[in-house]
Coordinates of C-alpha atoms and ligand atoms in Angstrom, one line a residue:
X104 CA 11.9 12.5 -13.2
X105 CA 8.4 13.5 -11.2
X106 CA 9.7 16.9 -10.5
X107 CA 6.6 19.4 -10.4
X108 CA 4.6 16.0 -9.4
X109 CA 2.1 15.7 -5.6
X110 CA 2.7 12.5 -4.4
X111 CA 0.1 11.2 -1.4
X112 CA 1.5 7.9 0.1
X113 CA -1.1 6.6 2.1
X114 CA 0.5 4.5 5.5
X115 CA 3.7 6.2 4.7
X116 CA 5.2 6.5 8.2
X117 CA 6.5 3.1 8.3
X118 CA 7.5 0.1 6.5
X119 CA 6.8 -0.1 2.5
X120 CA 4.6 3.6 2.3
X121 CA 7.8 4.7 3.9
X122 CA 10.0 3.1 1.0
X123 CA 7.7 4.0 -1.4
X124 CA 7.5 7.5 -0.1
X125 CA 11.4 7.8 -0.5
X126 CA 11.5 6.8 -4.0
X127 CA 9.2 9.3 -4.9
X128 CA 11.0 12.1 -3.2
X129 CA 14.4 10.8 -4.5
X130 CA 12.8 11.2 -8.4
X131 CA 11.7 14.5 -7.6
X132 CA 8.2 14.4 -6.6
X133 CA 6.6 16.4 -3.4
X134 CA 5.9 13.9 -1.3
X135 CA 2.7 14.0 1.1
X136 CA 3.5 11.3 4.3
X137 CA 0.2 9.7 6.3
X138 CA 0.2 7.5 9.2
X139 CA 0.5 6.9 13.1
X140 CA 3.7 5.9 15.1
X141 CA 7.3 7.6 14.1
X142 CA 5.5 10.8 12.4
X143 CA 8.6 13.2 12.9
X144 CA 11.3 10.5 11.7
X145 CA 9.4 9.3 8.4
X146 CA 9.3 13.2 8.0
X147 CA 12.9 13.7 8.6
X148 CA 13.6 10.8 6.5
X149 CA 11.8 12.4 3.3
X150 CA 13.4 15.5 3.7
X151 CA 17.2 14.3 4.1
X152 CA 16.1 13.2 0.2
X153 CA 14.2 15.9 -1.1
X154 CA 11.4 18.3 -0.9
X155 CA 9.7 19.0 3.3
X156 CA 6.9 16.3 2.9
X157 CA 3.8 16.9 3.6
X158 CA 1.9 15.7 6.2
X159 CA -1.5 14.7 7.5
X160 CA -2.6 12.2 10.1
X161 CA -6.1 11.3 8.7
X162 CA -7.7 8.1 10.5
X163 CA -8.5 6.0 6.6
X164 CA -10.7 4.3 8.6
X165 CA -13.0 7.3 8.6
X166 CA -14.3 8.8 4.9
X167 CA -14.7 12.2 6.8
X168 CA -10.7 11.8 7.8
X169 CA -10.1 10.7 4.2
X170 CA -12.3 13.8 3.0
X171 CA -10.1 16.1 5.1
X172 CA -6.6 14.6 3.9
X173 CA -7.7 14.5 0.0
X174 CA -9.4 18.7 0.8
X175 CA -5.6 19.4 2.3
X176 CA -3.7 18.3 -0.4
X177 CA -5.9 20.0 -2.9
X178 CA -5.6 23.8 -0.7
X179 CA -1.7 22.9 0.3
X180 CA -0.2 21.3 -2.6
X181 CA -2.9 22.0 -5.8
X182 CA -4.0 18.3 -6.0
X183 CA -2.9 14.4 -5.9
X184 CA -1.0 13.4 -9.1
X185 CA 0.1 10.3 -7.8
X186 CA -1.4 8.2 -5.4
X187 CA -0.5 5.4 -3.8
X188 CA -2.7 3.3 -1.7
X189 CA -1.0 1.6 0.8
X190 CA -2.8 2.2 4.3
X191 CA -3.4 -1.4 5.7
X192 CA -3.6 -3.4 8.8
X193 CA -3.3 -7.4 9.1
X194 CA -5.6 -9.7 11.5
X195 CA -4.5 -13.4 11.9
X196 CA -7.1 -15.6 13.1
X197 CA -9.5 -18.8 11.9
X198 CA -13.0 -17.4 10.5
X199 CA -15.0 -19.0 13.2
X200 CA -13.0 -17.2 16.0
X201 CA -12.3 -13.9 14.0
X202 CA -13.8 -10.8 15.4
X203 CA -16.1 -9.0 13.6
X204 CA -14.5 -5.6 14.8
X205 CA -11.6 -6.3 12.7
X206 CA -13.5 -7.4 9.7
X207 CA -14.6 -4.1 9.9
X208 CA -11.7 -2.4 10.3
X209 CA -9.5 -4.5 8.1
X210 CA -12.3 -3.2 5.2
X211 CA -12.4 0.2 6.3
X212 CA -8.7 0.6 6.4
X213 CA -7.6 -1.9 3.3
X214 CA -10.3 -1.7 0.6
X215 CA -13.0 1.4 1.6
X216 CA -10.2 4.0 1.7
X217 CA -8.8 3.1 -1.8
X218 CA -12.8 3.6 -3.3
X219 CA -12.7 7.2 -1.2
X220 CA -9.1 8.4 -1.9
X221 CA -9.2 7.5 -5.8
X222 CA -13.0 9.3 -6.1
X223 CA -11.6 12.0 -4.5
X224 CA -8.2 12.4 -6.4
X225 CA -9.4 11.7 -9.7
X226 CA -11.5 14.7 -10.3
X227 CA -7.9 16.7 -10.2
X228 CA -6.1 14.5 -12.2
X229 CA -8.9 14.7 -15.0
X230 CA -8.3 18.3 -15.0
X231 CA -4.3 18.0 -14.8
X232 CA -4.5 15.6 -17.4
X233 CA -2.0 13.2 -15.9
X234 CA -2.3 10.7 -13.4
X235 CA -1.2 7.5 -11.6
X236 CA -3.0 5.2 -9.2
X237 CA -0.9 2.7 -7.8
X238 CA -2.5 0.2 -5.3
X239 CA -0.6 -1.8 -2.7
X240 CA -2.2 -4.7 -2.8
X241 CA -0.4 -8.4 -2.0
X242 CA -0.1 -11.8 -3.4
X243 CA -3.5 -12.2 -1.1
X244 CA -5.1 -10.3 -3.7
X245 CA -4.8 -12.8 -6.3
X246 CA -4.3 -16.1 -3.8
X247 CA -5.6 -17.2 -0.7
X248 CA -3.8 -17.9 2.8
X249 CA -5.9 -19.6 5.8
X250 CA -7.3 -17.7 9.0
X251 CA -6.4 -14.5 6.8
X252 CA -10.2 -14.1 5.8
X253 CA -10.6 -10.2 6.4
X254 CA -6.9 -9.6 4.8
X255 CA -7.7 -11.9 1.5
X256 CA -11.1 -10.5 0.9
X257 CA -10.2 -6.7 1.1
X258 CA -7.0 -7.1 -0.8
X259 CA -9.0 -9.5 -3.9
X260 CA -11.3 -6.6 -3.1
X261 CA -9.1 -3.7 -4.2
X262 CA -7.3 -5.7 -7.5
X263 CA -10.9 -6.2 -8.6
X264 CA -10.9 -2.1 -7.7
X265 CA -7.7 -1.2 -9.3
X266 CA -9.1 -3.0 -12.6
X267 CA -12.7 -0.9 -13.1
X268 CA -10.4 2.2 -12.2
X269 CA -8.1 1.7 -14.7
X270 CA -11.4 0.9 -17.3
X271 CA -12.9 4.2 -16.4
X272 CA -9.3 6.0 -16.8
X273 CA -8.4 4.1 -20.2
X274 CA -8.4 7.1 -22.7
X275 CA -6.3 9.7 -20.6
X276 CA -2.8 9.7 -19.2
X277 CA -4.4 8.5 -15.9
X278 CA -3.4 4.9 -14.8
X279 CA -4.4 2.4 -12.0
X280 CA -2.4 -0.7 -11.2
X281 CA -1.4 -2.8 -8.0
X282 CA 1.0 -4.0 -6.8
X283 CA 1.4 -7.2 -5.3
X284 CA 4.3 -7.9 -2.8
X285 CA 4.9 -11.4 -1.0
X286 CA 6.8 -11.2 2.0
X287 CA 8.4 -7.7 3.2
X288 CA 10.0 -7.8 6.5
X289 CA 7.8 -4.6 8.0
X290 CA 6.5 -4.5 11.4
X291 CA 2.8 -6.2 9.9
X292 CA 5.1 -8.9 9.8
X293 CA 7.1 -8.9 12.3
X294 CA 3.8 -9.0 14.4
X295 CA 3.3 -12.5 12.2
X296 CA 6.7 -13.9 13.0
X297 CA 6.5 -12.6 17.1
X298 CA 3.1 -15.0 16.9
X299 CA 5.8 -18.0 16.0
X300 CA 8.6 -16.7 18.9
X301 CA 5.6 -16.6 21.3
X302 CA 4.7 -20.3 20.3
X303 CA 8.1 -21.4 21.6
X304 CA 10.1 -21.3 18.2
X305 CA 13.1 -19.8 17.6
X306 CA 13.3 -16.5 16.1
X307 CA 15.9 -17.7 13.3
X308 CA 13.4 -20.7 12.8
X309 CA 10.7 -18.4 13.2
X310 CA 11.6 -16.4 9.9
X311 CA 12.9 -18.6 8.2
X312 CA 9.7 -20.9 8.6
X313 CA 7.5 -17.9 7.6
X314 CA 9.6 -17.6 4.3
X315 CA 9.5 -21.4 3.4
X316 CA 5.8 -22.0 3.3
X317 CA 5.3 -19.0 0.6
X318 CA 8.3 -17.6 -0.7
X319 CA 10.4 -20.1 -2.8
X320 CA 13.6 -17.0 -2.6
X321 CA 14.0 -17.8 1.0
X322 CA 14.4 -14.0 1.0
X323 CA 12.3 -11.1 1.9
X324 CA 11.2 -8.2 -1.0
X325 CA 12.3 -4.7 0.0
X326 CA 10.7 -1.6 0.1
X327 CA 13.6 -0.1 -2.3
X328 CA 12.5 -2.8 -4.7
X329 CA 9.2 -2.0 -4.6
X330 CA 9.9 1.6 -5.0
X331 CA 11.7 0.9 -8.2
X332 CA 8.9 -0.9 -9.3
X333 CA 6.7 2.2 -8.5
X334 CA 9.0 4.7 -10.4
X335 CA 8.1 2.7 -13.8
X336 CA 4.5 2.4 -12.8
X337 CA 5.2 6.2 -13.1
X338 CA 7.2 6.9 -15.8
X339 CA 5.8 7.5 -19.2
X340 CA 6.8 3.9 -20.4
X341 CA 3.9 2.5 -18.3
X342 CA 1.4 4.6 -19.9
X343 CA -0.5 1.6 -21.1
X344 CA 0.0 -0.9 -17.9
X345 CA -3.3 -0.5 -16.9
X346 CA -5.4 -2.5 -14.2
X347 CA -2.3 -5.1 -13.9
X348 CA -1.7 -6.4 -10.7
X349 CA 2.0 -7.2 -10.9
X350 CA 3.3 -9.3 -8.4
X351 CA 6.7 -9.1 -6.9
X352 CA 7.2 -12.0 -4.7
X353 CA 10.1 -13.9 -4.8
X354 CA 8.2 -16.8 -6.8
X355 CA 5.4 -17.2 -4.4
X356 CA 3.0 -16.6 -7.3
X357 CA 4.8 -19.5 -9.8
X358 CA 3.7 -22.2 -7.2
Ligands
NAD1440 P1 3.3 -1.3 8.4 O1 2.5 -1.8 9.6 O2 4.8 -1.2 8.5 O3 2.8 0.1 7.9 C1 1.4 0.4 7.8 C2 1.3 1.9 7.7 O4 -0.1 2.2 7.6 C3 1.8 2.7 8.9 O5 2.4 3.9 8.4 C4 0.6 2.9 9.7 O6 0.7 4.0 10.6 C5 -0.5 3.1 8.6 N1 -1.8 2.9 9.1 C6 -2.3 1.8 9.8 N2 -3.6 2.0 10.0 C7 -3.9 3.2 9.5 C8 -5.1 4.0 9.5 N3 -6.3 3.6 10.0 N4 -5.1 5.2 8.9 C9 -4.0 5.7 8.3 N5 -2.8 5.0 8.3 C10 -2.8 3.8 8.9 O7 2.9 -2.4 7.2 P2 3.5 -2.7 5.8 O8 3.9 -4.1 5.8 O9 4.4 -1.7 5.4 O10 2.1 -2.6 4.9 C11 1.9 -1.6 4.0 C12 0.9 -2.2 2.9 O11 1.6 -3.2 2.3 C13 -0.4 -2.7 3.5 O12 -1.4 -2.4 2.7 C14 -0.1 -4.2 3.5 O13 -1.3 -5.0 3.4 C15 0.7 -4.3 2.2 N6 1.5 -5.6 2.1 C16 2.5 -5.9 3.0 C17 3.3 -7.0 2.9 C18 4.3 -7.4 3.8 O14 4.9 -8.5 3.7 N7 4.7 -6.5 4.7 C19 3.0 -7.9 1.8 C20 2.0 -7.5 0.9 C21 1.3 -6.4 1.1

């Protein structure tokens, strides 16, 4: 039960931040939404479920934007007890061709923004005496995929992250893991599988394909899934998972 808990979902108006945001406000916790796109139905959404979410539209690109979320949740809701990390954008292209703007971006948006949210929540939750960090991070944080440079670095980038956290955390009831999903079928990937349709596949073939070269279930994770899986990072059982990255991946991992 996180009643009485803040929960900022970073990335939350669509796909898994939006799952992940519902789980939360489904166990109780006052959810705080951020993103572009569909604002007023991810809103909507939390609400039908709980507590009216919170929201701020902070570029996580930008530390001054992040600043500005992080100073709004302290003034609006007392502080960030649980924070999740999933803000992150996806570039597909070889290294010699990829473009150095979204290199940048990809690091802004993927890795530098978990370093500025959890420096700025932690403060709080040292003072609250209670905390979780839970990074969304991907199988690309612990494997590689080609012409995914910018993606692979930042996401090995923020497990490496999560783990120094979760050292500096160890003796309080503040915890940092990742998570690690394979395949989620979000628009970050329908963008992937569109790429196949638009090289004269199918778009049965298409997804399909995309799932047979990683994902040995032949079946996409879900956000709900991944929200249960966040609900125990949570709970007081998980007290001492710290700095895992635990995968969830429909075997893509075992291979
Ligand atoms: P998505 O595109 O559906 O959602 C991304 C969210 O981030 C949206 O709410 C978007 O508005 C927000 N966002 C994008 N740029 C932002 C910025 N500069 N500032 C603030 N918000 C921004 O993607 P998704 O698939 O749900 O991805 C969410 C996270 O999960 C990402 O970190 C992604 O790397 C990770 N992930 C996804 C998959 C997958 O298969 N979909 C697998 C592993 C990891």
């Amino acid at each position: 039960n996180l009643q009485g808990k803040t929960a900022l979902v970073t990335g939350s108006t669509s796909g898994i931040g939006l799952g992940l945001a519902a789980s939360l406000a489904a166990a109780g916790a006052q959810v705080i939404l951020n993103g572009f796109g569909e604002v007023e139905q991810a809103k909507a959404h939390i609400a039908g479920l709980g507590a009216a979410p919170g929201y701020h539209g902070a570029d996580l690109s930008d530390p001054q934007q992040i600043a500005d979320l992080m100073r709004y949740v302290e003034l609006e809701f007392g502080g960030t007890d649980i924070l999740v990390n999933n803000a992150g954008i996806q570039h597909v292209s070889p290294l010699e061709s990829f473009p150095a703007d979204k290199w940048n971006a990809i690091i802004a948006i993927n890795l530098s923004s978990v370093f500025h949210t959890s420096r700025l929540a932690l403060p709080g939750m040292r003072e609250r005496g209670w905390g979780r960090i839970i990074n969304v991070a991907s199988v690309h944080g612990l494997v590689a995929s080609k012409d995914k440079a910018a993606y692979v670095a930042a996401k090995h980038g923020v497990v490496g992250l999560t783990k120094t956290i979760a050292l500096e955390t160890a003796r309080s009831a503040i915890t940092c893991n990742a998570i690690c999903p394979g395949w989620v079928l979000t628009p970050l990937v329908q963008q992937q599988i569109d790429q196949r349709i638009a090289a004269g596949t199918d778009p049965q073939q298409a997804r399909n394909e995309l799932l047979a070269e990683k994902q040995p279930s032949l079946e996409f994770v879900t956000p709900e899934q991944l929200g249960e899986l966040a609900l125990f990072l949570c709970s007081d059982a998980a007290v001492q998972v710290r700095g895992a990255a635990w995968n969830m991946d429909g075997g893509w991992l075992a291979q």
